[in-house]
Amino acid sequence: MTTTFAALGLSDPILRSLVELGYEEPTPVQAQAITLLLAGSDLIAQAQTGTGKTAAFALPIIERLAEGAKAGRAPQALVMTPTRELAMQVAEAFHTYGRHRGVVALPVYGGQPIERQLGALKRGVDVVVGTPGRLLDHMRRGTLDLTALRTVILDEADEMFAMGFVEDIGSILDATPAERQTALFSATMPGPVARLASAYLREPARVTVGTSGMSVPQIRQIYYEVGGRDKFEALARVLDFERPTSAIVFCRTKLEVDSLGDRLVGRAYPAETLHGDLSQVQRDRVMQRFRAGQAEILVATDVAARGLDVEQVSHVINYDLPHDPENYVHRIGRTGRAGRLGCAVTLVTPRERRAMQSIARVTGADIQRQVMPTVADVLARRQEQFKQTLRETMAGGGLEPFIIMAESLGEDYSPTELAAAAFKLLLGEQKPESSVDLARDADAPGRRDRPDREEERAARGERWGAGSKGGAGRGDRLGRDRADRDRGAGDRGDRERGAGPKRAGFQTAPGLQRLFIDMGREDGLRPADLVGAIAGEANIPGSSIGAIDMYDRFCFVEVPQAAAEQVLKALSSAMVRGRKVKATVARPMVRR
Ligand code: AMP
């Protein structure tokens, strides 16, 4: 059963914020808790970080805020949290969700000068979010007026107990108005939490997320712990390492889907996006391309992916953790269909560790934590796959013309030298551990405070790993192979411009180099624009340009190998259809 935020009884200003945030529908805990809290009921909710619990209590609180005299208003809601980080996050969430109602939330926690908090309290706030110790300090000083409180939330109650806040919580609750509404959110319900609930809550409604009796598909399931800021790099690494033939990458919101889709395409990963804002026609087109194997990666929200019936999804990647165990099972059920091998990869931030453990526990799934592969791991795997392809090629026969070539060269070179030269050509330059520095341990000290390295690089005008190859960018990143990268796209895209007789297999014609361009049909790009730009800017004859494979958000174009660098350079300063275009050597696509 799915529902909408509007159906839960939330009003326009809040619904607008949710649309702006790209939330498509309530999470299970929200669907259950919001109506109950709006009705004034007390509540015990068993839900942890990642389930959307913050909005589950923040939205009804905002909805029920009485419009009062703004200046000097006393707080109408109080949220207790175990840590200052959570207090800050929750206060921030109130601002975000309540921005069209001018909600003011104040985080109060130890370690911050109390004077700053005093000033804000005097000016008037709607919601106070604090750690129990600091809240008590304020109460003792008489600086926290609790008389107007209508709702009190105990967030992560089990954590607060584990941290020894039990007496403080009792003292605070004793000082709040008796007719208040009280809700307790906790990942687990140990005895003391249940006892506190029965002492302070009145006929509470109960909400739990996560159901039993789920049948988890038998597929390889792994997770990586990554720092929040490293998530995108981690995804890129996973894609490089796993080399999915077709993957669905799940995000929580439409905004994240769009932004991730853009970042992937910007890095030359052929990705398409799917979310609830697309028209049926757009949706059908995306799905058609994904099903046909024309876009390897589909970035989607849960809502958009619901009901998708796609055979042959090799990988499901949870870029954001699913909201609950059931959601996890739904998502990963998209791979491993019809007895095929499938793999589910989940990226987990340190804060989400407990939620991940709970998903594993509730579903009974065997989800292995793995260490993030290094660049060397990626290279090693690539070599292994290459060797396997070689073995298959030898087994497949049809080598005669090449044997003649090898024999003629064999007069001057040893077989090993010959093979090594061919490998070098096909695999590209082997790079050692590059500047890509993805911590293998998401908990490494100081990681959370580090600036976003990619933003930093972008600000400096650098591209990831582009350094040594004259801006070839991702094409050479991680030592991607050149010829291999050309596989796949040639016979899979819409061939807008004929490339003469159809070539055997999916090799780019000898002497041609396939380039990836970060513009496509949706940008209004037509093959003629591209030919014009390349021929004009790089000063090469239009007739020397090979096939153009046009997609919605990107395209591939073949240019003479000898002119490839020249074309890349010319395009780097060219405007096409009024916008700067990024061109890189196309990355490999291995179809297994
Ligand atoms: P929480 O469990 O409150 O820590 O929330 C986890 C994450 O889910 C936060 O990043 C929220 O912004 C996000 N979130 C909460 N509710 C929704 C929703 N209905 N749809 C999409 N994302 C959500």
XYZ file of C-alpha atoms and ligand atoms in Angstrom:
615
model
C 0.000 0.000 0.000
C 1.490 3.289 -0.984
C 0.269 6.702 0.026
C 1.144 10.321 -0.582
C 2.238 13.073 1.778
C -0.920 15.016 0.935
C -3.089 12.041 1.861
C -1.412 11.969 5.270
C -2.903 15.370 6.008
C 0.097 17.632 5.496
C -0.640 21.091 4.179
C 0.661 23.059 1.269
C 3.731 24.842 2.661
C 5.143 21.517 3.858
C 4.201 19.658 0.688
C 6.041 22.320 -1.268
C 9.232 21.757 0.734
C 8.963 18.025 0.127
C 8.557 18.538 -3.603
C 11.591 20.806 -3.593
C 13.554 18.141 -1.772
C 12.542 15.584 -4.355
C 10.797 13.241 -1.940
C 8.413 11.157 -3.967
C 6.428 9.390 -1.302
C 6.453 8.786 2.453
C 8.743 6.104 3.789
C 7.036 3.303 5.741
C 7.684 4.886 9.129
C 6.402 8.221 7.838
C 3.309 6.642 6.315
C 2.466 5.150 9.681
C 3.631 7.781 12.158
C 2.571 11.074 10.576
C -1.208 10.581 10.785
C -0.941 9.314 14.351
C 1.162 12.258 15.458
C -1.070 14.731 13.624
C -4.017 13.275 15.531
C -2.219 14.037 18.779
C -1.473 10.461 19.762
C 1.557 9.414 21.787
C 3.789 7.065 19.874
C 6.465 4.420 20.194
C 8.262 3.933 16.900
C 10.868 1.307 16.335
C 12.906 2.883 13.575
C 16.465 3.929 13.110
C 18.569 6.300 11.091
C 17.921 5.862 7.429
C 14.218 5.093 7.758
C 13.159 8.724 7.393
C 12.315 8.940 11.095
C 13.317 12.597 11.413
C 10.680 13.716 8.935
C 8.238 11.284 10.562
C 8.213 13.436 13.690
C 9.299 16.804 12.268
C 6.552 17.107 9.648
C 3.610 16.687 12.050
C 5.270 18.987 14.563
C 5.624 21.693 11.921
C 2.065 21.099 10.740
C 0.758 21.541 14.274
C 2.791 24.613 15.196
C 0.429 27.313 16.345
C 0.966 30.576 14.527
C 1.793 32.872 17.419
C 3.429 36.187 17.953
C 6.769 35.551 16.315
C 9.019 37.558 18.602
C 9.699 36.058 21.981
C 7.752 32.900 21.244
C 8.345 29.995 23.571
C 9.228 26.609 22.051
C 6.261 24.430 21.181
C 8.272 21.278 20.623
C 11.310 19.735 22.243
C 13.434 16.997 20.713
C 16.021 15.147 22.808
C 18.905 13.525 20.979
C 21.917 11.566 22.224
C 24.597 13.565 20.377
C 25.331 17.085 19.254
C 25.706 15.947 15.650
C 22.207 14.537 15.657
C 20.871 17.663 17.407
C 22.332 19.810 14.639
C 21.020 17.543 11.908
C 17.527 17.433 13.339
C 17.391 21.218 13.815
C 18.546 21.602 10.224
C 15.817 19.220 9.090
C 13.186 21.374 10.819
C 14.453 24.398 8.925
C 14.432 22.539 5.644
C 10.979 21.035 6.007
C 9.544 24.186 7.579
C 11.079 26.813 5.346
C 7.755 27.910 3.882
C 6.389 28.370 7.362
C 9.371 30.240 8.724
C 10.076 27.613 11.359
C 12.941 28.364 13.724
C 14.645 25.425 15.401
C 17.554 25.789 17.798
C 20.086 23.068 18.500
C 21.465 23.213 22.033
C 24.353 21.033 23.061
C 27.349 21.056 25.322
C 30.565 22.441 23.958
C 28.957 25.493 22.389
C 29.031 28.758 24.399
C 25.746 28.900 26.280
C 25.428 32.663 25.648
C 24.863 32.135 21.964
C 21.991 29.798 22.758
C 20.583 32.285 25.286
C 20.334 35.029 22.698
C 18.496 32.790 20.270
C 16.105 31.549 22.949
C 15.304 35.135 23.890
C 14.540 36.034 20.292
C 12.080 33.158 20.197
C 12.193 29.672 18.680
C 9.545 27.134 17.691
C 11.501 23.962 18.307
C 14.423 23.187 20.600
C 16.588 20.192 19.775
C 19.157 19.274 22.359
C 21.197 16.775 24.248
C 19.731 16.031 27.690
C 22.688 17.417 29.676
C 22.633 20.852 28.039
C 18.839 21.008 28.139
C 19.002 20.481 31.901
C 21.599 23.255 32.218
C 19.189 25.645 30.545
C 16.317 24.506 32.713
C 18.348 25.062 35.880
C 19.283 28.547 34.720
C 15.672 29.294 33.927
C 16.562 30.070 30.312
C 14.358 27.449 28.683
C 10.654 28.128 28.871
C 8.838 24.803 28.695
C 5.339 26.101 29.368
C 4.232 26.251 25.721
C 5.512 22.771 24.846
C 2.960 20.638 23.035
C 5.175 17.830 21.810
C 8.267 16.097 23.156
C 10.287 13.654 21.044
C 12.862 11.221 22.367
C 15.042 10.508 19.367
C 17.328 7.457 19.361
C 16.122 6.628 22.844
C 18.215 3.464 23.120
C 21.350 5.488 22.372
C 20.441 8.009 25.044
C 20.143 5.162 27.499
C 23.413 3.653 26.456
C 25.006 7.034 27.096
C 23.609 7.213 30.628
C 21.054 9.990 30.067
C 18.191 8.098 31.695
C 17.827 10.274 34.788
C 18.255 13.497 32.869
C 15.498 12.482 30.462
C 13.181 11.734 33.394
C 13.917 15.126 34.986
C 13.260 16.974 31.747
C 10.011 15.122 31.068
C 8.850 15.812 34.630
C 9.247 19.524 33.986
C 7.151 19.570 30.796
C 3.378 20.167 30.649
C 1.417 17.038 31.571
C -0.897 17.342 28.564
C 1.994 17.191 26.114
C 2.204 14.682 23.302
C 5.216 12.358 23.671
C 6.802 10.186 21.013
C 9.756 7.870 21.382
C 11.865 6.735 18.446
C 14.344 3.950 18.995
C 16.158 1.408 16.847
C 15.814 -1.261 19.534
C 13.521 -1.610 22.523
C 15.582 -2.815 25.462
C 13.891 -3.096 28.891
C 14.752 0.381 30.200
C 13.427 2.053 27.048
C 10.177 0.127 27.298
C 9.917 1.051 31.012
C 10.486 4.725 30.290
C 7.831 4.574 27.619
C 5.291 3.053 29.950
C 6.101 5.631 32.641
C 5.840 8.715 30.443
C 3.694 7.907 27.404
C -0.098 7.794 27.429
C -1.682 4.935 25.518
C 0.964 5.141 22.856
C 0.335 3.887 19.351
C 3.056 1.583 18.063
C 4.848 1.625 14.776
C 7.538 -0.728 13.574
C 9.301 -0.899 10.282
C 10.712 -4.040 8.823
C 8.638 -7.122 8.365
C 9.365 -10.758 8.675
C 8.888 -13.541 6.207
C 10.762 -11.833 3.392
C 12.388 -14.032 0.889
C 15.758 -12.696 -0.089
C 17.053 -13.681 -3.488
C 20.148 -15.832 -3.458
C 22.558 -13.420 -4.976
C 25.950 -12.071 -4.015
C 25.336 -9.246 -1.560
C 28.084 -6.987 -0.360
C 28.421 -3.628 1.283
C 31.160 -1.064 1.564
C 31.542 1.482 4.300
C 32.376 4.873 2.859
C 32.602 8.412 4.189
C 29.600 10.485 3.084
C 31.777 12.769 0.981
C 33.445 9.867 -0.778
C 30.250 8.271 -1.957
C 30.478 9.315 -5.567
C 34.097 8.232 -5.893
C 33.170 4.976 -4.214
C 30.393 4.406 -6.723
C 32.774 5.084 -9.596
C 35.239 2.604 -8.108
C 32.540 -0.019 -7.686
C 31.454 0.466 -11.294
C 35.061 0.198 -12.479
C 35.662 -2.897 -10.413
C 32.406 -4.707 -10.995
C 31.988 -3.567 -14.590
C 28.273 -4.240 -14.581
C 26.680 -5.090 -17.873
C 23.517 -3.464 -16.636
C 23.019 -1.868 -13.257
C 20.253 -0.073 -11.422
C 21.602 2.515 -8.997
C 19.070 3.521 -6.349
C 18.875 6.971 -4.792
C 16.385 8.298 -2.288
C 15.211 11.418 -4.052
C 14.573 12.764 -7.533
C 17.153 15.469 -6.942
C 19.784 12.882 -6.078
C 18.848 10.851 -9.141
C 19.307 13.863 -11.412
C 22.494 14.992 -9.779
C 24.040 11.529 -9.747
C 22.986 10.929 -13.357
C 24.704 14.151 -14.390
C 27.871 13.339 -12.475
C 28.052 9.867 -13.979
C 27.533 11.141 -17.490
C 30.127 13.835 -16.774
C 32.555 11.016 -16.067
C 31.623 9.163 -19.232
C 29.531 6.447 -17.642
C 26.569 5.807 -19.921
C 23.811 6.472 -17.410
C 20.128 7.227 -17.817
C 17.826 8.489 -15.094
C 14.334 7.528 -14.085
C 12.059 9.223 -11.586
C 8.490 10.286 -11.056
C 8.805 13.615 -12.866
C 9.385 12.018 -16.240
C 6.494 11.825 -18.662
C 5.332 8.400 -19.728
C 6.956 8.903 -23.115
C 10.318 9.818 -21.585
C 10.040 6.954 -19.174
C 9.282 4.474 -21.932
C 12.207 5.730 -23.926
C 14.623 5.392 -21.023
C 13.359 1.909 -20.276
C 13.582 0.860 -23.863
C 17.217 1.920 -23.988
C 18.021 0.259 -20.714
C 16.316 -2.972 -21.681
C 18.066 -3.000 -25.021
C 21.382 -2.637 -23.220
C 22.013 0.784 -24.730
C 22.540 2.453 -21.361
C 24.420 0.347 -18.867
C 23.381 2.253 -15.820
C 19.927 3.284 -14.741
C 19.803 5.713 -11.826
C 16.358 5.568 -10.250
C 14.204 6.282 -7.244
C 12.302 3.446 -5.626
C 9.026 4.797 -6.928
C 10.251 4.933 -10.502
C 11.757 1.475 -10.326
C 8.620 -0.056 -8.862
C 7.015 -2.450 -11.227
C 9.945 -2.400 -13.624
C 10.368 -5.736 -15.172
C 13.841 -5.916 -16.559
C 15.575 -9.126 -17.315
C 19.302 -9.274 -17.013
C 20.096 -6.634 -14.422
C 23.589 -7.707 -13.438
C 23.931 -5.319 -10.491
C 21.745 -3.434 -8.085
C 23.654 -0.683 -6.350
C 22.218 1.047 -3.325
C 23.849 4.455 -3.559
C 21.602 5.452 -0.681
C 20.650 2.917 1.913
C 17.079 1.651 1.494
C 14.582 3.033 3.983
C 13.784 -0.318 5.499
C 14.519 -4.022 5.098
C 11.539 -4.597 2.879
C 12.708 -1.884 0.564
C 16.130 -3.571 0.472
C 14.593 -6.859 -0.584
C 12.501 -5.143 -3.258
C 15.480 -3.367 -4.670
C 17.825 -6.290 -4.837
C 15.090 -8.512 -6.226
C 15.671 -6.711 -9.519
C 18.848 -8.628 -10.143
C 19.531 -12.309 -10.347
C 16.283 -12.964 -12.190
C 15.626 -16.178 -13.997
C 18.494 -17.991 -12.384
C 21.098 -15.516 -13.574
C 23.960 -14.456 -11.373
C 23.294 -11.131 -9.771
C 25.049 -8.875 -7.352
C 23.786 -6.260 -4.901
C 26.198 -3.635 -3.645
C 25.291 -1.186 -0.896
C 27.226 1.924 0.094
C 26.937 2.563 3.815
C 28.118 5.644 5.691
C 29.380 5.127 9.241
C 26.160 6.621 10.616
C 24.141 4.079 8.686
C 26.056 1.097 9.995
C 23.357 0.122 12.454
C 20.651 0.426 9.841
C 22.651 -1.873 7.581
C 23.068 -4.394 10.365
C 19.379 -4.251 11.034
C 18.582 -4.880 7.364
C 20.857 -7.922 7.451
C 19.281 -9.148 10.671
C 15.656 -8.659 9.672
C 16.045 -10.117 6.205
C 18.372 -12.875 7.340
C 20.475 -12.049 4.281
C 24.151 -12.828 4.132
C 25.507 -9.389 3.327
C 29.285 -9.363 3.425
C 31.203 -6.249 4.317
C 34.070 -5.784 1.910
C 37.028 -3.513 1.689
C 36.832 -0.920 -1.068
C 38.908 -2.106 -4.026
C 41.986 -0.060 -4.789
C 43.054 1.152 -8.203
C 45.472 -1.774 -8.270
C 42.571 -4.154 -7.611
C 40.686 -2.619 -10.514
C 43.682 -3.037 -12.793
C 44.251 -6.599 -11.664
C 40.664 -7.531 -12.300
C 40.756 -5.858 -15.662
C 43.779 -7.913 -16.606
C 42.087 -11.095 -15.456
C 39.038 -10.308 -17.552
C 41.223 -9.485 -20.486
C 43.038 -12.812 -20.205
C 39.720 -14.572 -20.078
C 38.545 -12.739 -23.193
C 41.767 -13.765 -24.911
C 41.206 -17.405 -24.007
C 37.669 -17.228 -25.352
C 38.874 -15.546 -28.518
C 41.426 -18.296 -29.067
C 38.796 -20.952 -28.438
C 36.467 -19.192 -30.862
C 38.867 -19.599 -33.781
C 38.812 -17.427 -36.894
C 42.335 -16.266 -36.183
C 43.854 -17.113 -39.552
C 44.314 -13.586 -40.949
C 45.929 -12.519 -37.721
C 48.159 -15.561 -37.575
C 49.582 -14.553 -40.926
C 50.247 -11.075 -39.528
C 51.854 -12.495 -36.399
C 54.047 -14.832 -38.422
C 55.313 -12.042 -40.604
C 56.255 -9.984 -37.553
C 57.550 -13.117 -35.834
C 60.609 -13.004 -38.019
C 61.808 -9.933 -36.127
C 60.229 -10.272 -32.683
C 59.659 -12.968 -30.125
C 56.053 -14.157 -29.552
C 56.181 -12.694 -26.035
C 57.239 -9.287 -27.281
C 54.541 -9.348 -29.922
C 51.839 -10.322 -27.498
C 53.018 -7.725 -24.979
C 52.867 -4.970 -27.604
C 49.360 -6.029 -28.593
C 48.277 -6.060 -24.942
C 49.726 -2.627 -24.438
C 47.750 -1.319 -27.354
C 44.563 -2.920 -26.165
C 44.845 -2.259 -22.472
C 46.385 1.178 -22.592
C 48.969 2.477 -20.236
C 49.125 0.583 -16.971
C 49.062 3.023 -14.149
C 50.116 2.272 -10.632
C 47.999 3.496 -7.715
C 46.794 6.836 -9.060
C 45.955 9.971 -7.165
C 42.566 8.444 -6.479
C 42.693 8.158 -2.742
C 39.646 6.391 -1.466
C 40.121 5.403 2.136
C 39.630 1.736 2.606
C 38.316 2.533 6.057
C 35.438 4.976 6.259
C 36.177 5.574 9.937
C 39.698 6.858 9.446
C 40.213 9.806 11.786
C 39.389 13.237 10.445
C 37.629 11.922 7.376
C 34.299 13.532 8.031
C 35.769 16.980 8.248
C 37.662 16.783 5.024
C 36.561 19.091 2.265
C 35.014 17.425 -0.724
C 37.984 16.561 -2.846
C 36.074 16.482 -6.045
C 34.660 19.948 -5.492
C 38.142 21.112 -4.671
C 39.475 19.673 -7.883
C 36.629 21.099 -9.867
C 37.376 24.510 -8.395
C 40.965 24.150 -9.494
C 39.800 23.169 -12.933
C 41.261 19.690 -12.695
C 39.554 16.550 -13.786
C 39.913 13.333 -11.996
C 43.117 11.613 -13.039
C 43.339 13.743 -16.149
C 46.802 14.974 -15.252
C 49.264 13.145 -17.401
C 47.365 12.627 -20.595
C 46.749 16.064 -21.899
C 43.179 16.183 -20.679
C 42.147 12.808 -21.983
C 40.344 12.691 -18.650
C 38.433 9.717 -17.667
C 39.437 7.979 -20.821
C 42.772 7.291 -19.266
C 41.612 7.349 -15.715
C 42.504 4.154 -13.944
C 44.349 3.102 -17.034
C 41.288 2.191 -18.991
C 41.984 0.365 -22.189
C 41.370 2.118 -25.396
C 40.357 -0.588 -27.785
C 38.339 -2.450 -25.214
C 36.490 0.707 -24.343
C 35.223 0.858 -27.852
C 33.518 -2.400 -27.582
C 29.863 -2.470 -26.984
C 28.708 0.934 -28.022
C 29.223 0.404 -31.709
C 26.425 -2.024 -32.270
C 24.225 -0.796 -29.492
C 23.550 2.867 -30.003
C 21.213 4.353 -32.540
C 23.459 4.521 -35.503
C 22.524 7.935 -36.761
C 25.157 8.082 -39.405
C 25.956 4.998 -41.329
C 29.427 3.606 -40.897
C 29.535 1.715 -44.085
C 29.200 -2.019 -43.975
C 28.395 -3.394 -40.564
C 31.536 -4.445 -38.817
C 32.212 -7.786 -37.333
C 31.634 -7.973 -33.595
C 31.626 -4.636 -31.884
C 35.049 -3.367 -32.699
C 35.602 0.171 -33.795
C 37.058 0.172 -37.289
C 40.838 -0.002 -37.382
C 42.380 3.427 -37.340
C 39.387 5.027 -35.684
C 39.093 6.145 -32.091
C 35.752 6.328 -30.332
C 35.152 9.454 -28.294
C 32.550 10.075 -25.618
C 30.718 13.414 -25.761
C 28.690 14.613 -22.788
C 25.818 15.979 -24.867
C 23.014 14.087 -26.470
C 19.642 14.261 -28.085
C 18.022 15.921 -25.085
C 20.503 18.767 -25.409
C 19.270 19.314 -28.915
C 22.436 17.858 -30.378
C 22.188 16.512 -33.906
C 24.844 14.473 -35.690
C 25.308 17.338 -38.133
C 26.223 19.694 -35.260
C 28.879 17.314 -34.119
C 30.350 16.720 -37.535
C 30.362 20.470 -38.105
C 32.071 21.165 -34.789
C 34.691 18.456 -35.190
C 35.443 19.170 -38.804
C 35.462 22.909 -38.270
C 37.335 23.143 -34.987
C 39.824 20.335 -35.481
C 40.233 21.047 -39.126
C 39.711 17.505 -40.373
C 37.504 16.466 -43.278
C 33.925 15.654 -42.260
C 34.130 12.525 -44.393
C 36.840 11.104 -42.126
C 34.446 11.019 -39.192
C 33.003 7.586 -38.526
C 29.831 6.463 -36.803
C 27.937 8.669 -34.397
C 25.906 6.872 -31.774
C 23.411 9.321 -30.358
C 21.808 8.851 -26.929
C 19.584 11.099 -24.834
C 22.296 12.589 -22.659
C 25.525 11.681 -24.409
C 26.860 10.301 -27.642
C 29.840 8.529 -29.137
C 31.674 9.559 -32.246
C 34.470 7.865 -34.116
C 37.333 9.994 -35.368
C 40.601 9.034 -37.047
C 42.972 7.677 -34.399
C 45.746 9.934 -35.570
C 43.557 13.019 -35.129
C 41.997 11.997 -31.810
C 44.192 14.193 -29.601
C 43.673 17.114 -31.960
C 39.894 16.646 -31.871
C 39.850 16.390 -28.072
C 41.866 19.550 -27.813
C 39.713 21.433 -30.303
C 36.476 20.329 -28.651
C 37.711 21.356 -25.217
C 37.375 24.995 -26.217
C 34.471 24.641 -28.631
C 30.847 25.656 -28.102
C 28.294 23.258 -29.492
C 24.624 24.261 -29.483
C 25.511 27.173 -27.250
C 27.220 25.165 -24.575
C 30.671 23.943 -23.706
C 31.067 20.309 -24.476
C 33.260 17.720 -22.792
C 34.884 15.057 -24.900
C 36.937 12.144 -23.647
C 38.279 8.917 -25.056
C 35.361 6.500 -24.683
C 35.546 4.093 -21.812
C 35.368 0.373 -22.329
C 32.125 -1.465 -22.169
C 32.483 -5.112 -21.649
C 29.487 -7.153 -22.553
C 29.656 -10.557 -21.086
P 16.575 9.738 8.734
O 16.151 8.319 8.946
O 15.606 10.706 9.325
O 18.000 9.958 9.199
O 16.527 10.030 7.170
C 17.372 9.392 6.276
C 17.464 10.113 4.940
O 16.293 9.897 4.192
C 17.640 11.613 5.018
O 18.686 11.926 4.114
C 16.352 12.190 4.514
O 16.568 13.393 3.826
C 15.861 11.116 3.591
N 14.404 11.018 3.518
C 13.520 11.094 4.539
N 12.258 10.903 4.090
C 12.336 10.696 2.751
C 11.368 10.428 1.725
N 10.085 10.322 1.998
N 11.816 10.255 0.460
C 13.138 10.353 0.188
N 14.097 10.598 1.099
C 13.710 10.764 2.385
